[in-house]
Each structure stands twice: as C-alpha cells, then as structure tokens.
PDB file of C-alpha atoms in Angstrom:
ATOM      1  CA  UNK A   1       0.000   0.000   0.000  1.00 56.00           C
ATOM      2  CA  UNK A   2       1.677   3.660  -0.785  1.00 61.00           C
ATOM      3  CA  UNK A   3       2.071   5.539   1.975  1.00 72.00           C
ATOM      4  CA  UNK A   4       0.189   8.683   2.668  1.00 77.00           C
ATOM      5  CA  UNK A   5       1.679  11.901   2.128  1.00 82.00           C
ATOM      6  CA  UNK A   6       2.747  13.663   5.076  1.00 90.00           C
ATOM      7  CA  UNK A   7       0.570  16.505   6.130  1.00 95.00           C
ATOM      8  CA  UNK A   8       0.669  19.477   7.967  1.00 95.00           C
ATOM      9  CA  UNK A   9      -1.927  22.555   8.535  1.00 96.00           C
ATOM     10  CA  UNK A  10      -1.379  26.594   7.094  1.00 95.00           C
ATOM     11  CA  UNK A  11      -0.538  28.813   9.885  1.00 96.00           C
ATOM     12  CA  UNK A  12      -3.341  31.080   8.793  1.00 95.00           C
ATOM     13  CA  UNK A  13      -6.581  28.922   7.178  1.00 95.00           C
ATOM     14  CA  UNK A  14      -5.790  26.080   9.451  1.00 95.00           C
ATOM     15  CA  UNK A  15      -6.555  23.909   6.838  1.00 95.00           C
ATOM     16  CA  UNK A  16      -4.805  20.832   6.463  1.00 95.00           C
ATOM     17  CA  UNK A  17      -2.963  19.665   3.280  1.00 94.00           C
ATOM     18  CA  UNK A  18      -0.641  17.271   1.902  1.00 93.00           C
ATOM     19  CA  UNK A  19       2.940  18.679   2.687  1.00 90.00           C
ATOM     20  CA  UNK A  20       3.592  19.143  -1.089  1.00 87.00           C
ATOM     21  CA  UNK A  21       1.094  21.361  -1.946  1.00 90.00           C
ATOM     22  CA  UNK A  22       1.722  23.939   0.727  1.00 93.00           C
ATOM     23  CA  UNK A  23       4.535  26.762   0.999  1.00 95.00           C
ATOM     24  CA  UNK A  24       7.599  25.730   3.285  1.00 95.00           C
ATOM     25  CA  UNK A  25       8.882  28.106   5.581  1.00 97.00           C
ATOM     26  CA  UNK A  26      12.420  27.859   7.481  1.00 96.00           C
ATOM     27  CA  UNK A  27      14.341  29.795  10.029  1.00 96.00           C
ATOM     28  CA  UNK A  28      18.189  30.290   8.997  1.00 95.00           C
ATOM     29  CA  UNK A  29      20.860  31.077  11.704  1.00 95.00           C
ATOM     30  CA  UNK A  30      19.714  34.399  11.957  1.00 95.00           C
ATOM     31  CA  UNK A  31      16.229  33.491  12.923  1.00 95.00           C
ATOM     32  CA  UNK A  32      15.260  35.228   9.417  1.00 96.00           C
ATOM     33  CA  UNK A  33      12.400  33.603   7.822  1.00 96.00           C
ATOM     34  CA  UNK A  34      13.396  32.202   4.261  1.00 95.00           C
ATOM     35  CA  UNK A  35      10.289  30.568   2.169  1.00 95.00           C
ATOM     36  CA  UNK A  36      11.534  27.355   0.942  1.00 95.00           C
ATOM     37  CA  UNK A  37       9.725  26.473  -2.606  1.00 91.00           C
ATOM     38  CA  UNK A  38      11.879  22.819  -2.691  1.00 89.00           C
ATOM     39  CA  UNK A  39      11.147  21.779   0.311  1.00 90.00           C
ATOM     40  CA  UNK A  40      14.803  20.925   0.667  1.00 92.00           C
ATOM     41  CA  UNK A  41      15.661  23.345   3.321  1.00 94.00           C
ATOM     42  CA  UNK A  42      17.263  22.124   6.527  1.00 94.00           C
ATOM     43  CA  UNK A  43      15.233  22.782  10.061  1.00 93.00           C
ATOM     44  CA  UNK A  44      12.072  22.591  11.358  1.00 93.00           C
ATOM     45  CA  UNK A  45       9.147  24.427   8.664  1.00 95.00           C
ATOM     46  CA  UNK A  46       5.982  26.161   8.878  1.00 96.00           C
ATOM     47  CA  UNK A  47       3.364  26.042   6.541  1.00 96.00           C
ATOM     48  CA  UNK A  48       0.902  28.471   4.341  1.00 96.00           C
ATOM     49  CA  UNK A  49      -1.105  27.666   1.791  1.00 95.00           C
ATOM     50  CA  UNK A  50       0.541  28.469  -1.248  1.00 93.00           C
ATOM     51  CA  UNK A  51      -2.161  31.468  -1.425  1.00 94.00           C
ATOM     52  CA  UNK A  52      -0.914  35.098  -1.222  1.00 95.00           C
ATOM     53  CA  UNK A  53      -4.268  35.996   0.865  1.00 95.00           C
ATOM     54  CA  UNK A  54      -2.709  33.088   3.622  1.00 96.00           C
ATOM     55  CA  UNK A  55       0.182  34.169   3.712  1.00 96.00           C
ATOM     56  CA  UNK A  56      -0.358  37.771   4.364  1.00 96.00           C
ATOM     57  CA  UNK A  57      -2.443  36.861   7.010  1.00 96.00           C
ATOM     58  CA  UNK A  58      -0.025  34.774   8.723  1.00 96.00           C
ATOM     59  CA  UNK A  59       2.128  37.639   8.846  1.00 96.00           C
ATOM     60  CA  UNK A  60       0.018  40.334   9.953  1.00 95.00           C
ATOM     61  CA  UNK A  61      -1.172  37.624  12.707  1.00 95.00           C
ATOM     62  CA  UNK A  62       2.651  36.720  13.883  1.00 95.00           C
ATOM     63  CA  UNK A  63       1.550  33.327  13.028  1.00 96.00           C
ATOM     64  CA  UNK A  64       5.447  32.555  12.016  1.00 96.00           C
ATOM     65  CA  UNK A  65       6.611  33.807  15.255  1.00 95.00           C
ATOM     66  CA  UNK A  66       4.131  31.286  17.176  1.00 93.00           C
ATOM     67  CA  UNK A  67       5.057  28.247  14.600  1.00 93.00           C
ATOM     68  CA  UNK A  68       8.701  28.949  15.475  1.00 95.00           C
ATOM     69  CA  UNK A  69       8.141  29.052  19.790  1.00 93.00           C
ATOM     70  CA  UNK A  70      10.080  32.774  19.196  1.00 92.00           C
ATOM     71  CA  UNK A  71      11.019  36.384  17.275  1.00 92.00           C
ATOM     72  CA  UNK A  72      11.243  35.788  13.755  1.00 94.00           C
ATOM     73  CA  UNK A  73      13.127  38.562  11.520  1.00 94.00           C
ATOM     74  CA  UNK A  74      11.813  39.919   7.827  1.00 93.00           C
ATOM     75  CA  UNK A  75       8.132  37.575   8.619  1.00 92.00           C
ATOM     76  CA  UNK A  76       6.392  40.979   7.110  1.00 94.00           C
ATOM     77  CA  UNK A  77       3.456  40.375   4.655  1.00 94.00           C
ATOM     78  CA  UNK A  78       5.248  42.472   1.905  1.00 95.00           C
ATOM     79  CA  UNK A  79       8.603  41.379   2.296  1.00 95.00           C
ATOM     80  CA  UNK A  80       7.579  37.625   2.256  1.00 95.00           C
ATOM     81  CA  UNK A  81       5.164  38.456  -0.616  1.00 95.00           C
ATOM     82  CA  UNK A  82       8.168  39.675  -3.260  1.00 95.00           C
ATOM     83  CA  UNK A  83      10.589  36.770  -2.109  1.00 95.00           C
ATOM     84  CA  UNK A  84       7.949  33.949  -3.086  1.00 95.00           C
ATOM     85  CA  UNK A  85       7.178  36.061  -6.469  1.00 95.00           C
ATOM     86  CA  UNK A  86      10.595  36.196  -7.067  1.00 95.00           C
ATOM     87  CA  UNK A  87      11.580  32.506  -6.144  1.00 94.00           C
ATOM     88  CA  UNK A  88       8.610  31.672  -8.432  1.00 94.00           C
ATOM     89  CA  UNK A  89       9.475  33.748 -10.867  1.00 96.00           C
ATOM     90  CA  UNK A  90      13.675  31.874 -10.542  1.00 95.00           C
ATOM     91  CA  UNK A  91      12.332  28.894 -10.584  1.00 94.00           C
ATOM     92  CA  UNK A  92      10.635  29.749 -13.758  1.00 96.00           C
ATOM     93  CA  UNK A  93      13.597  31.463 -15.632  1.00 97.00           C
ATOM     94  CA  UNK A  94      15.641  28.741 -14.787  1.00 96.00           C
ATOM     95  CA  UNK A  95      13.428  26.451 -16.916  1.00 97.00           C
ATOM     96  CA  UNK A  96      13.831  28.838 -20.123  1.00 97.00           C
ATOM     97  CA  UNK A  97      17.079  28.578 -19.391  1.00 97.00           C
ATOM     98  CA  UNK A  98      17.752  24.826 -19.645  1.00 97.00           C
ATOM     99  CA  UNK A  99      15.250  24.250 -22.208  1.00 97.00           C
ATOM    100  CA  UNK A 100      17.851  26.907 -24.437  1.00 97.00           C
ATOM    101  CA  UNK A 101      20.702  24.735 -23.139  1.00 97.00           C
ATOM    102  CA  UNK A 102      19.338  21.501 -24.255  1.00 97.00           C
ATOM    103  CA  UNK A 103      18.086  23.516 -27.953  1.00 97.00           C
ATOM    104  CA  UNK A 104      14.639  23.617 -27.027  1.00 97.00           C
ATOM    105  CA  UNK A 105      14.088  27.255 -27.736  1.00 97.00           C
ATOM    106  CA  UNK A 106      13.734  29.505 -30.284  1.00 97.00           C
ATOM    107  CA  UNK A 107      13.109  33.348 -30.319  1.00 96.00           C
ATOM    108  CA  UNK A 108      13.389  36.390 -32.799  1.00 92.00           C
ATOM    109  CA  UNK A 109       9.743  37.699 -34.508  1.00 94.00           C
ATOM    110  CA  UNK A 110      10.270  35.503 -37.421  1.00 95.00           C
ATOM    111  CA  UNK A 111      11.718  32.038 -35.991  1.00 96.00           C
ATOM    112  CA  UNK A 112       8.740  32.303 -33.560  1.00 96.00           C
ATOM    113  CA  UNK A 113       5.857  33.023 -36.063  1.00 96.00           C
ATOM    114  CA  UNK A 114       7.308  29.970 -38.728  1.00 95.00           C
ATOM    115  CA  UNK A 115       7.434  27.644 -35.137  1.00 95.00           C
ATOM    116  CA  UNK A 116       4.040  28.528 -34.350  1.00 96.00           C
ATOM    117  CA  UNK A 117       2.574  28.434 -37.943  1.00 94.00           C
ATOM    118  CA  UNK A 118       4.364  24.861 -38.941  1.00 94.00           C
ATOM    119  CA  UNK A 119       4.430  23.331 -35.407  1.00 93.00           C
ATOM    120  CA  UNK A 120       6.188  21.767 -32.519  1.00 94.00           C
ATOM    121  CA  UNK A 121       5.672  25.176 -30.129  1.00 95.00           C
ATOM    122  CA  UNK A 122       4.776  24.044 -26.746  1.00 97.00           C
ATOM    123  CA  UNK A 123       4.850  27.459 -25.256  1.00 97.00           C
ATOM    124  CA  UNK A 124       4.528  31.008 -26.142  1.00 97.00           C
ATOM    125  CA  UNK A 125       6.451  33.698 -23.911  1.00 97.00           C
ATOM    126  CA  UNK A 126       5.810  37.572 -24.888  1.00 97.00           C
ATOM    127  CA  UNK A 127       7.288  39.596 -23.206  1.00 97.00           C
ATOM    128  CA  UNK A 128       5.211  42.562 -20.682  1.00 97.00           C
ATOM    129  CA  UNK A 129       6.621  44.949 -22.376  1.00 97.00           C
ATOM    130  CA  UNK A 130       6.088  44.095 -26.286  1.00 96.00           C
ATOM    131  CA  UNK A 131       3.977  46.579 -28.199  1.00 95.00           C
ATOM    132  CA  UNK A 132       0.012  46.001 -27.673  1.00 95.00           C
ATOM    133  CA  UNK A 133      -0.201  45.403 -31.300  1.00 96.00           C
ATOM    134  CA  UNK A 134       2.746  42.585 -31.699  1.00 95.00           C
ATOM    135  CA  UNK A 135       1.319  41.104 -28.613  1.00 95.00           C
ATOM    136  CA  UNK A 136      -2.009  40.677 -30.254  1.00 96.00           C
ATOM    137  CA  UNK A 137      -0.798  39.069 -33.459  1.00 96.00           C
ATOM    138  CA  UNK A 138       1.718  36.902 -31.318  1.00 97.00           C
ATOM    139  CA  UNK A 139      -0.975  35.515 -29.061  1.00 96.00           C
ATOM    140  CA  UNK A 140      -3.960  35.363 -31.936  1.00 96.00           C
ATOM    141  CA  UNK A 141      -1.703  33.034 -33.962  1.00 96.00           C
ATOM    142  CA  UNK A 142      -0.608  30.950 -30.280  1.00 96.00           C
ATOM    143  CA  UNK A 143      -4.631  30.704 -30.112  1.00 96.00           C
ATOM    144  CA  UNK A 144      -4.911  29.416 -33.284  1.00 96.00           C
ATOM    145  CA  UNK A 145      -2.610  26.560 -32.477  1.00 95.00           C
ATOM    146  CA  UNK A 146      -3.547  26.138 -29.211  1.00 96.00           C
ATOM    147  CA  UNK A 147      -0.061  27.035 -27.860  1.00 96.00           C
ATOM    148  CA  UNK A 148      -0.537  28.187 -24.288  1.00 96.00           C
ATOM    149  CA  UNK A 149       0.851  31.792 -24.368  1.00 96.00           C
ATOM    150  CA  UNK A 150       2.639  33.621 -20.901  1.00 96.00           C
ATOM    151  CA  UNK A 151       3.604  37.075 -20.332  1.00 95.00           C
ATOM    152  CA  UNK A 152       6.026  37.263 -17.089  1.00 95.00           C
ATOM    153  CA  UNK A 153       9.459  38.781 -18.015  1.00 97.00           C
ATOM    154  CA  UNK A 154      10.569  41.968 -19.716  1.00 97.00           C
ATOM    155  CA  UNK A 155      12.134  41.518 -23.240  1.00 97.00           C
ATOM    156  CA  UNK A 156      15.419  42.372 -21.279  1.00 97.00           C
ATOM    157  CA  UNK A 157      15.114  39.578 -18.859  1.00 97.00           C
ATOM    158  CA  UNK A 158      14.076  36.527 -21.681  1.00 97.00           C
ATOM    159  CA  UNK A 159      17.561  38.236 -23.353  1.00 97.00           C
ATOM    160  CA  UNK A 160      18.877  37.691 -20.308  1.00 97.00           C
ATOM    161  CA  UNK A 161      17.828  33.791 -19.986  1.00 96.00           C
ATOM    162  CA  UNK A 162      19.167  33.248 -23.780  1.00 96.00           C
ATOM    163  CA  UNK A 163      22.397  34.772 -23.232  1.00 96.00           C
ATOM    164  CA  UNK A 164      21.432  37.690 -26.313  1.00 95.00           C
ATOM    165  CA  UNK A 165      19.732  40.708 -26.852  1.00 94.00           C
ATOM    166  CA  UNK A 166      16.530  41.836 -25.807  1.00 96.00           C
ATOM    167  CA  UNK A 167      13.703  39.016 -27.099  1.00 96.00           C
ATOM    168  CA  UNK A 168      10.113  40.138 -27.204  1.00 97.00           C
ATOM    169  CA  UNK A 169       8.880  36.708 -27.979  1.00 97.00           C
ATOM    170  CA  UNK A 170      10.420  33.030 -27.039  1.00 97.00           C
ATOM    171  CA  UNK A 171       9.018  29.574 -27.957  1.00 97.00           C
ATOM    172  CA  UNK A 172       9.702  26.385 -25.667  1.00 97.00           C
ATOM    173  CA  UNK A 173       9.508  23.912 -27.961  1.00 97.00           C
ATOM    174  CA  UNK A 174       7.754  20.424 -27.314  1.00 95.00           C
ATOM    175  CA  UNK A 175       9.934  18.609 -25.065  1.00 94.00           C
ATOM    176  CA  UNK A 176       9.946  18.081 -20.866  1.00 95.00           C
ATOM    177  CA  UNK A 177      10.549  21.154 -20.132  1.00 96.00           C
ATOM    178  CA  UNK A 178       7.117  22.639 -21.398  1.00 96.00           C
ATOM    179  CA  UNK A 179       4.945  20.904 -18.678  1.00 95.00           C
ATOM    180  CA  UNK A 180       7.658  21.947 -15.805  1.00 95.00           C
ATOM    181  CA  UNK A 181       7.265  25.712 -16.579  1.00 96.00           C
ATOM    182  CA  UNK A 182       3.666  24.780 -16.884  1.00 95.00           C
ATOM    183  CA  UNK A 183       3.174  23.188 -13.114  1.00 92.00           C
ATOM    184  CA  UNK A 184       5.577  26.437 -11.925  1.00 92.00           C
ATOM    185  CA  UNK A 185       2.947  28.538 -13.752  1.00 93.00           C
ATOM    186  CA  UNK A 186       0.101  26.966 -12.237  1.00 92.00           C
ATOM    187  CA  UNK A 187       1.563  27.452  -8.545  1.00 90.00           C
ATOM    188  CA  UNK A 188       2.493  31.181  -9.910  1.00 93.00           C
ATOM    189  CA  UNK A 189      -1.032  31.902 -10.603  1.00 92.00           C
ATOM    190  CA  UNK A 190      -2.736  30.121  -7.706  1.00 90.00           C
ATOM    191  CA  UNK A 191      -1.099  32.113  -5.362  1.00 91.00           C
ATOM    192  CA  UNK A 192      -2.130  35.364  -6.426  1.00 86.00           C
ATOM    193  CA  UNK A 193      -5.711  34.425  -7.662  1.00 78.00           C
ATOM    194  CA  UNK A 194      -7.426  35.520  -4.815  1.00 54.00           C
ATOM    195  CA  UNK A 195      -6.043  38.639  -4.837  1.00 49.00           C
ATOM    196  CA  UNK A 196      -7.090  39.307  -8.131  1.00 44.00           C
ATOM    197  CA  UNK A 197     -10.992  38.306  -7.321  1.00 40.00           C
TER     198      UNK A 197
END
C-alpha cells in the first residue's frame, strides 16, 4: 500500500494539506524567515497555503513567530510576498534557461511566427513589455494553435535567460521542459488568484 503523504496545517486557514502542496517556511541562523519552494531546506518548517491571501495573514497575525516558539526577523506580509514572487518567478527562468541549453528554444519575430505556424511550439512567452499590437498578433496566432501563451518577463530579462539581446517573444519547444514551466505557472497563478478576485 503507498504511503500517505505527510501533512501538515497553514498557519493562517488552518486547513490541512498534503505537505507538497503547501509553501515551506524555514528559520536560517539568523532566525530570518526564508520561504523554501523545494522543500529541501534544513530545520524545522511552517506552513501556508501556497495562497498570497494566507500568507499575508499569517504575517500580519505573527503566526510565524508562534510556529517557530520565538522572534522571527523579515516575517512581514510584503517582504515575504516579493521573495515567493521572485523565487517563483527563478524557478521559472531557470526552466527557459535549460530548455535553451538543451536547444529547445527559439526566439526572434520571425523564428517564432514559422514555429508557431508549422508546429512543434509548446509554449509562447511575450514579453510585458512588447507593443500592444505585436502582442495581439503573437498571441492570436498561439490561439490558433492552441499554444498556451505567458507574459512574465521583460524583453530584457528573456535576453537575459538566452544569453542575447533583448527578445520580445520566445518559444519552448515540445519537449519536458514545457509541462515543468507549466506546473511552476500553475503554482504562480494560484497564489495570487485571490487577490485578483
């Protein structure tokens, strides 16, 4: 028989949920709280759900400070709020980045629109800030081949991830890597969707 997943409750719903599916929290030396996406952290974690509304009210509760029996330093809703973004957001990039490694990208206007016209695109990224228009005719043509489209990094930053200049558009091609920056996406937008209700 497999063995249930171990679980543990969110500091501010109380609910309780397989370990996996909620956000880690650890104390380093310091007693600063670091959020720990891997779960890979050494010590002793508390839990949120990986919800931006939870984990804002754990802070403004002192929830962390209870979880850890003491003070905790930087446990402020804001603070906590960007460092999840941005490990999201890392985790992400990092993706992109491999999938280039292994050859599994291609970007430029042109390479992009013959990928998505003759196939083999598994994902469209445009970047936030690509001209309305080229946006449009970038994502109309991903919707007409049903090639999930995301817009989360600045044309600087998918340069960045490529090792060129600034890219307005990048295509993941089929491969692995397209449903691991999918599941990162899907935490990414669960944890700000009630915020955006």
């Amino acid at each position: 028989m497999a063995k249930a997943a171990p679980q543990r409750s969110c500091l501010a719903c109380r609910e309780t949920k397989d370990k996996g599916e909620l956000l880690r929290f650890v104390l380093a030396p310091d007693r600063t709280l670091v959020p720990d996406l891997q779960n890979k952290l050494p010590g002793r974690g508390a839990y949120t759900c990986m919800k931006a509304a939870c984990l804002k009210l754990a802070a403004q509760k002192k929830q962390f400070a209870r979880g850890f029996k003491g003070e905790v330093l930087g446990a402020d809703a804001d603070g906590l709020l960007q460092q999840v973004v941005q490990k999201l957001e890392e985790r992400i990039a990092s993706y992109i980045s491999l999938a280039n490694k292994a050859g599994k990208v291609v970007s430029g206007s042109d390479q992009v629109q013959e990928k998505l016209k003759k196939g083999g695109a598994g994902l469209l990224f445009v970047a936030t800030d690509i001209s309305p228009d080229i946006g449009d005719k970038f994502r109309g043509l991903a919707k007409l081949k049903a090639v999930p489209c995301i817009s989360l990094f600045t044309k600087e930053r998918l340069g960045e991830l490529l090792g060129k200049e600034l890219r307005s558009v990048l295509v993941v091609m089929e491969s692995g890597f397209v449903g691991s920056i999918e599941l990162e996406m899907e935490k990414y937008r669960n944890f700000f969707e009630e915020e955006r209700e």
